[in-house]
Every structure is written in structure tokens, then in C-alpha cells.
Amino acid sequence: MKSSACSRPYWFLHYGLLAFYVIFALFPLYWLLKVSVTPNDLLYSEGIRLWPSRPSLAHYTFVLAHSDFPLFFKNSVIVSGSTAVFVTLVAALSGYAMSRFDFRGKMWLVGLMLVTQMFPLVMLVAPIFKLFSPLGLTNSLTGLVVVYTAFNVPFATFLMQSFFDGIPKDLEEAAMIDGASRFRAFRQIILPLTLPGVAATLGFVFTAAWSELLFALMLVSKAGASTFPVGLLSFVSKFSVDFGQMMAAGILALIPACLFFLLIQRYLVQGLTAGAVKG
């Protein structure tokens, strides 16, 4: 009884700190939502309030019906989804090769991939623009997919390699002894066990491409091929910023990322339990 009474303060402290962290982490999102439903005439006149006295969806209506945001939104979905799929396919195959095979120049290849992650992206904008211009890849979604794929493959490869390293080689060797080819053993035995890695790679690459601004701003100059991070700048004029519309667009931009992680969540759980055996 005494120990239970002694542990009660620690229980309150533990969950109190967790609650404080959750509130601290979610408060910016709450404020984003609050500003997005605040009419312009109340944005500054009411001062600091936890919720507007007269909430309105006018900003959402304007963003969806009277701006180019739906086009930016569609472009971002195409670019981010394509990049996530391409990078994950390449990273799964290259990560498996890096984990299972020893070949000449492997360490040099690993070092080269690490070096590519050290350069500031702003240094590469001008060379990439000069390279893409003759190929017609500027002002196009294809060019953005190519750039995002190239820059995300090295990290995604290391991420997938770490998952393959955690799977014993005996599993695929036993499958190959039973007559399966290496690719069949990889597809039917190894890959299902790395579903957490595949889902993590998909999520990481999708969010990285979804929120990227530098290349989307420098390589694309026409509105028809702009993504939503660039589109958010359209709410900033020379002398003012329409915070309500910008916050509404930001809330809408969160929806695909949330839905994407909801879709891959079951694969994360499935991958975590795929290799479980009875003890």
C-alpha cells in the first residue's frame, strides 16, 4: 500500500510531462487551425484568443474555389507519390545488394553515396538547372521527380540496408536450397519481413518530397507545374500577407500526409509481426 502511495507522484509526473509535450507539439497545429477559421476583420481586432468569436470557412472556400491551390495540390501528390515509389523500389534492390553481396569498389560506392549527402542543396541548384534546361526538364513535374529521386536514393538505400542486415541470410539460403531463385527468395521471404523498412522509406521520401521548396522554386517558374510549397507563396503579396488563406492552405496540405501514413500503418504492423514465431 505504501509503495503504491509512493509511486503515485511519479505517475502524475510521468503523465504530466507526456501531456505537456503533446500540448507543446500540437499547439502550432491548433493555432494554424484557429487562424484558418478566423475572419480577416477579427484576426487583429480580437487580440489573442483561443478560438475566434465568429469562426468562418471563408478562407477554405476561397482557397479551394478561387485560387490555383487545387492545381498545386495535385502536382504535389503526383510528384511526391511518384518519387516515393521510385525511390523505394531502387532502395529496396540496392539496399539488398549492399547487405548481401561483397563486390569490388563497395566501400568506394558507400563513401560516394555519403559524400553526396554532405553538399548543401543550394550549391547544386545552378548546375542542375543548367543540366536540365537542354533536356526540357525545367518547368516540368518530371524534372522534380528526377531530382527528388536522385537526392533521396542514397539515404533510403542505407535505411533499407539496415533492415536487410537484421534478417538472417539462412532464410533465403534455405529457400534457394529448396529450389527457389534468389529473386524469388527475396520477393517471397525477405521482402515481407522488411515491410517496416519499406513503409518507413515510403513515409520518409513522401514527406521529404511533399515539403521540398528549394528545387520546386528554382526549377519551376510557371504556375501549371508548381507544387504546394511554392503555391503558398502566392498568398504573400508585396505589401501584405493573407494569413487566413495561407493557414487554410496549410491545413489542407496536411491531409495527404496524414492519409498516407494511415494507409501504410497496417503494413508497419504487418511487417513487425511477419517474422514472429512461437517460442
mmCIF file of C-alpha atoms in Angstrom, residues 72 75-85 87 144-149 151-152 201-216 227-230 257:
data_model
loop_
_atom_site.group_PDB
_atom_site.id
_atom_site.type_symbol
_atom_site.label_atom_id
_atom_site.label_comp_id
_atom_site.label_asym_id
_atom_site.label_seq_id
_atom_site.Cartn_x
_atom_site.Cartn_y
_atom_site.Cartn_z
ATOM 1 C CA PHE A 72 -0.627 22.925 -56.795
ATOM 2 C CA ASN A 75 1.070 18.459 -58.663
ATOM 3 C CA SER A 76 2.450 17.757 -55.193
ATOM 4 C CA VAL A 77 0.551 14.476 -54.952
ATOM 5 C CA ILE A 78 1.915 13.366 -58.350
ATOM 6 C CA VAL A 79 5.495 14.378 -57.597
ATOM 7 C CA SER A 80 5.607 13.059 -54.035
ATOM 8 C CA GLY A 81 3.844 9.784 -54.807
ATOM 9 C CA SER A 82 5.986 9.057 -57.865
ATOM 10 C CA THR A 83 9.180 9.914 -56.012
ATOM 11 C CA ALA A 84 8.270 7.712 -53.046
ATOM 12 C CA VAL A 85 7.530 4.710 -55.285
ATOM 13 C CA VAL A 87 12.999 5.672 -54.540
ATOM 14 C CA LEU A 144 11.230 17.449 -59.978
ATOM 15 C CA VAL A 145 10.707 13.692 -59.713
ATOM 16 C CA VAL A 146 14.176 13.069 -61.171
ATOM 17 C CA VAL A 147 15.829 15.493 -58.737
ATOM 18 C CA TYR A 148 13.974 14.237 -55.681
ATOM 19 C CA THR A 149 14.686 10.630 -56.610
ATOM 20 C CA PHE A 151 18.758 13.043 -53.724
ATOM 21 C CA ASN A 152 16.688 10.579 -51.691
ATOM 22 C CA THR A 201 11.174 4.543 -46.547
ATOM 23 C CA LEU A 202 7.921 5.381 -48.308
ATOM 24 C CA GLY A 203 6.898 7.706 -45.487
ATOM 25 C CA PHE A 204 10.262 9.445 -45.268
ATOM 26 C CA VAL A 205 10.592 10.032 -49.012
ATOM 27 C CA PHE A 206 6.971 11.119 -49.423
ATOM 28 C CA THR A 207 7.198 13.743 -46.672
ATOM 29 C CA ALA A 208 10.606 14.942 -47.913
ATOM 30 C CA ALA A 209 9.295 15.456 -51.452
ATOM 31 C CA TRP A 210 5.969 16.856 -50.214
ATOM 32 C CA SER A 211 7.589 19.692 -48.253
ATOM 33 C CA GLU A 212 10.584 20.465 -50.513
ATOM 34 C CA LEU A 213 10.730 24.111 -51.598
ATOM 35 C CA LEU A 214 14.188 24.990 -52.944
ATOM 36 C CA PHE A 215 14.214 22.950 -56.162
ATOM 37 C CA ALA A 216 10.478 23.394 -56.676
ATOM 38 C CA THR A 227 3.858 22.352 -56.117
ATOM 39 C CA PHE A 228 2.037 23.446 -52.997
ATOM 40 C CA PRO A 229 5.086 24.810 -51.050
ATOM 41 C CA VAL A 230 5.604 27.243 -53.934
ATOM 42 C CA ALA A 257 0.468 13.230 -45.500
#
